[in-house]
PDB file of C-alpha atoms in Angstrom:
ATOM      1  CA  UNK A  78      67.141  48.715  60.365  1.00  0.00           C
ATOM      2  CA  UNK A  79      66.624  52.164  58.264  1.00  0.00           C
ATOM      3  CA  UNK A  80      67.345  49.320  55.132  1.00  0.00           C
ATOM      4  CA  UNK A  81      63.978  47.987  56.771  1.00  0.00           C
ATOM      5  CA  UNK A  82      62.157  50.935  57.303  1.00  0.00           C
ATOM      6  CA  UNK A  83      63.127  52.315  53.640  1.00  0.00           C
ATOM      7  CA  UNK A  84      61.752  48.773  51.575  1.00  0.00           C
ATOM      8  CA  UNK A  85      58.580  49.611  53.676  1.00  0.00           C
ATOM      9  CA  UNK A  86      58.051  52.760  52.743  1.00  0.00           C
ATOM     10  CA  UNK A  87      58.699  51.925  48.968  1.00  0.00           C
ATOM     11  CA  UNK A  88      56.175  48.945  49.142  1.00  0.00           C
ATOM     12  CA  UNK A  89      53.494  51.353  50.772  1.00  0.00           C
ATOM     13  CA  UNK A  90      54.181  53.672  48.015  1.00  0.00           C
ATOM     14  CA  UNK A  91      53.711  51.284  45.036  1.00  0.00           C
ATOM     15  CA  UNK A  92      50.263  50.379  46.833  1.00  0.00           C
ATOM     16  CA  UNK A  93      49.302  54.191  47.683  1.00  0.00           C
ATOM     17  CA  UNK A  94      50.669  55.755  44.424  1.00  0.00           C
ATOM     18  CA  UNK A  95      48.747  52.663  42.645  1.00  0.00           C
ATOM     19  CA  UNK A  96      45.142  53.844  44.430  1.00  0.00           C
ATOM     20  CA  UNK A  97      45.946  57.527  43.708  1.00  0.00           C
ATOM     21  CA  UNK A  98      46.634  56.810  40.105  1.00  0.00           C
ATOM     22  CA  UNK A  99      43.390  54.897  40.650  1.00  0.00           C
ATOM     23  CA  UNK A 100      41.476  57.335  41.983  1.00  0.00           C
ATOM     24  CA  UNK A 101      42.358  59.626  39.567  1.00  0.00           C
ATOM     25  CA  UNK A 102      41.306  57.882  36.350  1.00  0.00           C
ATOM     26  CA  UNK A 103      38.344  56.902  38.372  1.00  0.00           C
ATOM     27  CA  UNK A 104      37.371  60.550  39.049  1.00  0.00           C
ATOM     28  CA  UNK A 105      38.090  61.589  35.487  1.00  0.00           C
ATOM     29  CA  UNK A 106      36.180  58.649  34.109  1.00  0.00           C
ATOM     30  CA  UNK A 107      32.901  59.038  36.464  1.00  0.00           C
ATOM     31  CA  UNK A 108      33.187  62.888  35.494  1.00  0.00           C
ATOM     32  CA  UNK A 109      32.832  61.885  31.761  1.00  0.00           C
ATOM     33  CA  UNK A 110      29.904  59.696  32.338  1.00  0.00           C
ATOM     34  CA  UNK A 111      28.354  62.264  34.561  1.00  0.00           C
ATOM     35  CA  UNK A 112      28.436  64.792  32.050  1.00  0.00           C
ATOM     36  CA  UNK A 113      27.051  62.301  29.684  1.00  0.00           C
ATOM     37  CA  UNK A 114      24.561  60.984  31.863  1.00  0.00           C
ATOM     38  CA  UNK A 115      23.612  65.116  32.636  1.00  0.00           C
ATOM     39  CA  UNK A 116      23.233  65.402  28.662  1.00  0.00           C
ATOM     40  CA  UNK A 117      20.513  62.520  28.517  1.00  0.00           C
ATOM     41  CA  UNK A 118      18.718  64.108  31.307  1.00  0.00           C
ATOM     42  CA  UNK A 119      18.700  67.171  30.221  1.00  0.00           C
ATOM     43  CA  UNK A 120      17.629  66.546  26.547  1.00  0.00           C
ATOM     44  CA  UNK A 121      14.752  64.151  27.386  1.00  0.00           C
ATOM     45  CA  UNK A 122      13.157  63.833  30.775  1.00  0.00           C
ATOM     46  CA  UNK A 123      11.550  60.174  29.336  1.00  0.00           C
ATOM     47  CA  UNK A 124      15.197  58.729  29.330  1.00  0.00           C
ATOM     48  CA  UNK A 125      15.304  58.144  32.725  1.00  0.00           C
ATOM     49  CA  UNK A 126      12.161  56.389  34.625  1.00  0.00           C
ATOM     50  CA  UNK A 127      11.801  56.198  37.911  1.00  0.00           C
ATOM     51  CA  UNK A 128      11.505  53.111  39.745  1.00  0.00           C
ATOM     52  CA  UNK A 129       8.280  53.019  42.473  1.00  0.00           C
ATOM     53  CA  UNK A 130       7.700  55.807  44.820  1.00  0.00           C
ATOM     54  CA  UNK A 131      10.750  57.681  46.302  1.00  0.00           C
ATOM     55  CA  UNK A 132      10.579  60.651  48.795  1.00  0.00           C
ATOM     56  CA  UNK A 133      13.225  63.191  47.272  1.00  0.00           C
ATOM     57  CA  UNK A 134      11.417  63.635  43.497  1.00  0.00           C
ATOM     58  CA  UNK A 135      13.858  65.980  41.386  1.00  0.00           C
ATOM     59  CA  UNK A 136      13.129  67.272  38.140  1.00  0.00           C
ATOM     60  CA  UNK A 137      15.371  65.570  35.723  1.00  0.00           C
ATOM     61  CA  UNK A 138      16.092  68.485  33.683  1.00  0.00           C
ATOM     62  CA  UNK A 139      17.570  70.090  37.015  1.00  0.00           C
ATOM     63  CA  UNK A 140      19.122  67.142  37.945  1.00  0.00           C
ATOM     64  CA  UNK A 141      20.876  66.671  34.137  1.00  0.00           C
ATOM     65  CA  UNK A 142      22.489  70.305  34.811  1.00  0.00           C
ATOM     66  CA  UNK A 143      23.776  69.091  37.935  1.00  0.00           C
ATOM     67  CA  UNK A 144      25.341  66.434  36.504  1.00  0.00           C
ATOM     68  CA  UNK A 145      26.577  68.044  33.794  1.00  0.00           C
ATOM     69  CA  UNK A 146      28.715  70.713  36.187  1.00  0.00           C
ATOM     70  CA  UNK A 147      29.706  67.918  38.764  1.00  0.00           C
ATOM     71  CA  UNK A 148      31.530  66.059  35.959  1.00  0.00           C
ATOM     72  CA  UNK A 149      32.831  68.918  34.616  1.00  0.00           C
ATOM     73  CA  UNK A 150      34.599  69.536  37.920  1.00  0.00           C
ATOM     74  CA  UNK A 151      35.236  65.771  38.261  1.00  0.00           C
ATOM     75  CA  UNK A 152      36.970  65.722  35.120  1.00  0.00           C
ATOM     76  CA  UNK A 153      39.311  68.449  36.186  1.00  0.00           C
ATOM     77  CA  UNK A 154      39.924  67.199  39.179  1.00  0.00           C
ATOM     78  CA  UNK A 155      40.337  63.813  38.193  1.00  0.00           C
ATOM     79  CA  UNK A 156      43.277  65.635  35.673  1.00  0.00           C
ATOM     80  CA  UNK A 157      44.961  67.458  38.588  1.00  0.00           C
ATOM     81  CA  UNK A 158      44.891  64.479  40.629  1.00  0.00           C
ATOM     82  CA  UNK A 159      46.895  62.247  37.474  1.00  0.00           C
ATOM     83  CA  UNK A 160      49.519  65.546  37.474  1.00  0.00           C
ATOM     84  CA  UNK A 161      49.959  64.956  41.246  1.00  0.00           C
ATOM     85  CA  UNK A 162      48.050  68.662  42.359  1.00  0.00           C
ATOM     86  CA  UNK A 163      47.546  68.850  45.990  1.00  0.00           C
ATOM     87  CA  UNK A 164      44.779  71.136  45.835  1.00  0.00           C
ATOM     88  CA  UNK A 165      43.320  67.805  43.468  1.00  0.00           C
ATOM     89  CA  UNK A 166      43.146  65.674  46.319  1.00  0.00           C
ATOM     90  CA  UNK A 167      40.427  67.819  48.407  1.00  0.00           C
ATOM     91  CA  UNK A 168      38.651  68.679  45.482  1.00  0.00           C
ATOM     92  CA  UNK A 169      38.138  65.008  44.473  1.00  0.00           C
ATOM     93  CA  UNK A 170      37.571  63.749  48.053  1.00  0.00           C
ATOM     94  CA  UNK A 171      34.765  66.712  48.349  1.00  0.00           C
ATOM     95  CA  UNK A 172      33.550  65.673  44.808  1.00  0.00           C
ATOM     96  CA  UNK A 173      33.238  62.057  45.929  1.00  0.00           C
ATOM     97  CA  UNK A 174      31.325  62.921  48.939  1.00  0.00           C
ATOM     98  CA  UNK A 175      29.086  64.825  47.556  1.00  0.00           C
ATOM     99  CA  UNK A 176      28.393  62.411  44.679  1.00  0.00           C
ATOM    100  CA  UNK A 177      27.775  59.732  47.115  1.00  0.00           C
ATOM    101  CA  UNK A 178      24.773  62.203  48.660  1.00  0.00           C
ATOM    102  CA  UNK A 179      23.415  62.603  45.070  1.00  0.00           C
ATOM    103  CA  UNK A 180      24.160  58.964  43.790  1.00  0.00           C
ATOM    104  CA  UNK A 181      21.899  58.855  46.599  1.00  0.00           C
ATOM    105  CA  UNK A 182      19.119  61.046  45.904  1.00  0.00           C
ATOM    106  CA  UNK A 183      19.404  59.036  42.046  1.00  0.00           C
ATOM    107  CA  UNK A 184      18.661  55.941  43.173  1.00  0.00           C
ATOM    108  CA  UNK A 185      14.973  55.779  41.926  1.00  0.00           C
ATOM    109  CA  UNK A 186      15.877  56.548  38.649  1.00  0.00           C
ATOM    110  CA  UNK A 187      19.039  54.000  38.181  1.00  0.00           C
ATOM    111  CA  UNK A 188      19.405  52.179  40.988  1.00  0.00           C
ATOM    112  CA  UNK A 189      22.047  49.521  40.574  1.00  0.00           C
ATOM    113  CA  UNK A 190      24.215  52.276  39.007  1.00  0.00           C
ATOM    114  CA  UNK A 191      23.606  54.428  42.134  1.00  0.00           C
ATOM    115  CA  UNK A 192      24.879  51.723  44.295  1.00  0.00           C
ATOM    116  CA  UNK A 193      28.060  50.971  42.328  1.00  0.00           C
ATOM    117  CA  UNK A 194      28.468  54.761  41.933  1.00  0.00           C
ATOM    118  CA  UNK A 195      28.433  54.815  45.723  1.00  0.00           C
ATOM    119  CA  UNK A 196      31.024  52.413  46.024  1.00  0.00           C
ATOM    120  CA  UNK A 197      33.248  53.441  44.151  1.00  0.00           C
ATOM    121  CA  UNK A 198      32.934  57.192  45.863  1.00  0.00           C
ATOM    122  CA  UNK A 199      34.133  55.778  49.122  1.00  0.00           C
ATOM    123  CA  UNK A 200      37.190  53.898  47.361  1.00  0.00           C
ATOM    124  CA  UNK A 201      37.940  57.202  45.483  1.00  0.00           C
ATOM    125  CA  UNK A 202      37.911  58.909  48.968  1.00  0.00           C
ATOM    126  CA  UNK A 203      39.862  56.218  50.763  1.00  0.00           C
ATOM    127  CA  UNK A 204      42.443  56.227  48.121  1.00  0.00           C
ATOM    128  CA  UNK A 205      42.821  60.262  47.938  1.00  0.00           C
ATOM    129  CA  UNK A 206      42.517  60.455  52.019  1.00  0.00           C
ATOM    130  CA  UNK A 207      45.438  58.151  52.524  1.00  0.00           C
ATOM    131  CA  UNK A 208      47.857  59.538  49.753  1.00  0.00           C
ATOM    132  CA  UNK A 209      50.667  61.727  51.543  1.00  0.00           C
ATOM    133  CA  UNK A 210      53.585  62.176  48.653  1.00  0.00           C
ATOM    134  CA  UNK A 211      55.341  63.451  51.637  1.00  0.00           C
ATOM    135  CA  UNK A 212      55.328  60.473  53.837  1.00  0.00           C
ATOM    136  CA  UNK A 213      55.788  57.950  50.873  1.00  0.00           C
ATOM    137  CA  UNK A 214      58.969  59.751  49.544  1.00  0.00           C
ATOM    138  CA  UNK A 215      62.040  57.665  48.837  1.00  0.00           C
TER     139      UNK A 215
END
């Protein structure tokens, strides 16, 4: 029985550690394109065109610095969370949920990449949510 019990811990942890891992170069990779993204916005309002009417209007210069500091964060984050940093996990699950509220407020200007961006916040918070080292221990 604890034979049992310890194979089904080790299969959860190949799963778990997998969407950490994940999570991680997902975090570190949507940080880089943020602060890219940020750096278009931010050198020429024109590069970005918004797409009908939309109630929240943000000035894109604004919006690029945003970016830019958001994926600076995310890229750290998405660094402590590859190391295994506890404090890593709630950054990046706060990160994702508050990129998920601006993803939203961006979806006039790209909004295919706001939806995928969206997505992909709620796997990064599943994945970092779920992740206890602790429980998943051999």
């Amino acid at each position: 029985m604890a034979q049992q019990v310890h194979a089904t811990k080790l299969a959860n942890s190949g799963w778990v550690s997998g969407g950490i891992v994940f999570a991680g170069v997902l975090m570190l990779v949507n940080g880089i394109l943020a602060i890219l993204q940020g750096i278009s916005a931010i050198a020429a309002d024109d590069v970005w065109a918004r797409v009908g009417a939309y109630v929240y209007k943000i000035n894109l210069t604004g919006w690029g610095w945003i970016l830019v500091v958001l994926g600076v964060v995310a890229v750290i984050a998405g660094v402590g969370i590859l190391k295994g940093f506890e404090w890593a996990r709630a950054v990046g699950i706060a990160l994702a949920s508050l990129s998920m509220v601006l993803q939203f407020l961006f979806l006039p200007y790209a909004p295919i990449w706001s939806i995928i961006m969206i997505a992909i916040d709620m796997f990064v918070i599943w994945a970092l949510a779920v992740y206890h080292p602790e429980k998943y221990a051999a």
